[in-house]
mmCIF file of C-alpha atoms in Angstrom:
data_model
loop_
_atom_site.group_PDB
_atom_site.id
_atom_site.type_symbol
_atom_site.label_atom_id
_atom_site.label_comp_id
_atom_site.label_asym_id
_atom_site.label_seq_id
_atom_site.Cartn_x
_atom_site.Cartn_y
_atom_site.Cartn_z
ATOM 1 C CA MET F 295 87.783 -3.186 -45.265
ATOM 2 C CA ARG F 296 86.070 -4.101 -41.988
ATOM 3 C CA GLU F 297 84.354 -1.614 -39.692
ATOM 4 C CA LEU F 298 84.686 -2.335 -36.015
ATOM 5 C CA ASN F 299 82.219 -0.877 -33.597
ATOM 6 C CA CYS F 300 84.018 0.356 -30.460
ATOM 7 C CA THR F 301 81.134 -0.914 -28.375
ATOM 8 C CA GLU F 302 81.702 -4.431 -29.726
ATOM 9 C CA VAL F 303 85.410 -4.252 -28.975
ATOM 10 C CA SER F 304 84.922 -2.967 -25.451
ATOM 11 C CA LEU F 305 82.193 -5.496 -24.700
ATOM 12 C CA VAL F 306 84.447 -8.352 -25.730
ATOM 13 C CA SER F 307 87.454 -6.962 -23.861
ATOM 14 C CA GLY F 308 85.291 -6.383 -20.769
ATOM 15 C CA ALA F 309 83.533 -9.729 -20.927
ATOM 16 C CA GLY F 310 82.550 -10.910 -17.476
ATOM 17 C CA THR F 311 82.846 -7.496 -15.872
ATOM 18 C CA SER F 312 79.152 -7.288 -15.037
ATOM 19 C CA GLU F 313 79.328 -10.691 -13.331
ATOM 20 C CA VAL F 314 82.272 -9.503 -11.239
ATOM 21 C CA VAL F 315 80.367 -6.357 -10.242
ATOM 22 C CA SER F 316 77.351 -8.478 -9.322
ATOM 23 C CA SER F 317 79.505 -10.751 -7.160
ATOM 24 C CA LEU F 318 81.153 -7.756 -5.505
ATOM 25 C CA ASN F 319 77.724 -6.332 -4.693
ATOM 26 C CA THR F 320 76.760 -9.624 -3.043
ATOM 27 C CA VAL F 321 79.954 -9.624 -0.980
ATOM 28 C CA MET F 322 79.369 -5.995 -0.005
ATOM 29 C CA GLU F 323 75.854 -6.841 1.218
ATOM 30 C CA THR F 324 77.329 -9.589 3.391
ATOM 31 C CA ILE F 325 79.968 -7.217 4.761
ATOM 32 C CA SER F 326 77.310 -4.606 5.470
ATOM 33 C CA THR F 327 75.204 -7.113 7.402
ATOM 34 C CA THR F 328 78.227 -8.311 9.371
ATOM 35 C CA LEU F 329 79.246 -4.723 10.064
ATOM 36 C CA ALA F 330 75.780 -3.848 11.369
ATOM 37 C CA SER F 331 75.711 -6.831 13.728
ATOM 38 C CA THR F 332 79.259 -6.098 14.907
ATOM 39 C CA VAL F 333 78.372 -2.477 15.668
ATOM 40 C CA GLU F 334 75.320 -3.704 17.577
ATOM 41 C CA SER F 335 77.535 -6.065 19.581
ATOM 42 C CA LEU F 336 79.987 -3.243 20.188
ATOM 43 C CA THR F 337 77.312 -1.009 21.680
ATOM 44 C CA SER F 338 76.374 -3.670 24.231
ATOM 45 C CA ALA F 339 79.919 -4.864 25.025
ATOM 46 C CA THR F 340 81.300 -4.181 28.508
ATOM 47 C CA ASP F 341 84.642 -6.005 28.610
ATOM 48 C CA SER F 342 87.554 -3.887 27.354
ATOM 49 C CA ARG F 343 89.098 -6.790 25.419
ATOM 50 C CA GLU F 344 85.800 -7.516 23.723
ATOM 51 C CA ILE F 345 85.354 -3.822 22.897
ATOM 52 C CA SER F 346 88.881 -3.647 21.481
ATOM 53 C CA GLY F 347 88.374 -6.745 19.325
ATOM 54 C CA LEU F 348 85.002 -5.599 18.047
ATOM 55 C CA PHE F 349 86.380 -2.139 17.312
ATOM 56 C CA ARG F 350 89.208 -3.649 15.246
ATOM 57 C CA LYS F 351 86.662 -5.792 13.409
ATOM 58 C CA VAL F 352 84.511 -2.724 12.664
ATOM 59 C CA MET F 353 87.534 -0.812 11.360
ATOM 60 C CA SER F 354 88.648 -3.740 9.181
ATOM 61 C CA LEU F 355 85.177 -4.283 7.738
ATOM 62 C CA THR F 356 84.787 -0.557 7.074
ATOM 63 C CA GLY F 357 88.128 -0.454 5.252
ATOM 64 C CA LEU F 358 87.262 -3.524 3.216
ATOM 65 C CA TYR F 359 83.835 -2.129 2.324
ATOM 66 C CA THR F 360 85.420 1.154 1.214
ATOM 67 C CA LYS F 361 87.951 -0.613 -1.015
ATOM 68 C CA LEU F 362 85.290 -2.830 -2.583
ATOM 69 C CA THR F 363 83.093 0.225 -3.182
ATOM 70 C CA PHE F 364 85.970 1.892 -5.038
ATOM 71 C CA ILE F 365 86.599 -1.198 -7.168
ATOM 72 C CA THR F 366 82.884 -1.645 -7.896
ATOM 73 C CA ASN F 367 82.504 1.996 -8.918
ATOM 74 C CA LEU F 368 85.573 1.738 -11.146
ATOM 75 C CA LEU F 369 84.300 -1.399 -12.880
ATOM 76 C CA SER F 370 80.770 0.005 -13.168
ATOM 77 C CA SER F 371 82.073 3.134 -14.863
ATOM 78 C CA THR F 372 83.975 0.923 -17.304
ATOM 79 C CA ILE F 373 80.759 -0.916 -18.161
ATOM 80 C CA THR F 374 78.840 2.361 -18.513
ATOM 81 C CA ASP F 375 81.563 3.955 -20.655
ATOM 82 C CA SER F 376 81.729 0.980 -23.005
ATOM 83 C CA SER F 377 77.975 0.773 -23.470
ATOM 84 C CA SER F 378 77.592 4.503 -24.130
ATOM 85 C CA SER F 379 80.304 4.827 -26.784
ATOM 86 C CA GLU F 380 79.004 4.482 -30.292
ATOM 87 C CA GLU F 381 82.159 5.322 -32.246
ATOM 88 C CA THR F 382 83.120 3.338 -35.303
ATOM 89 C CA VAL F 383 86.722 2.566 -36.229
ATOM 90 C CA THR F 384 87.754 1.614 -39.736
ATOM 91 C CA GLU F 385 90.421 -1.057 -40.052
ATOM 92 C CA ALA F 386 92.287 -1.833 -43.278
#
């Protein structure tokens, strides 16, 4: 009879998840920086075409940032859940 620790199983099945979250955080920092500079450009823009293009860029970056935040939070909760479970399963 072999006892399997649920934490071991979830760590193996979620291998690489923390690296993905780390990479997503890096991408989100880049998006945030780009978004800030785009908003700054938008506030000083005078041409209507430039304003329209910058506004679309701000909306796209905001949507992307929101989606990545959702994915990051989902993956982070998976990592947290797997590291906090201490159940033991018995396998025959």
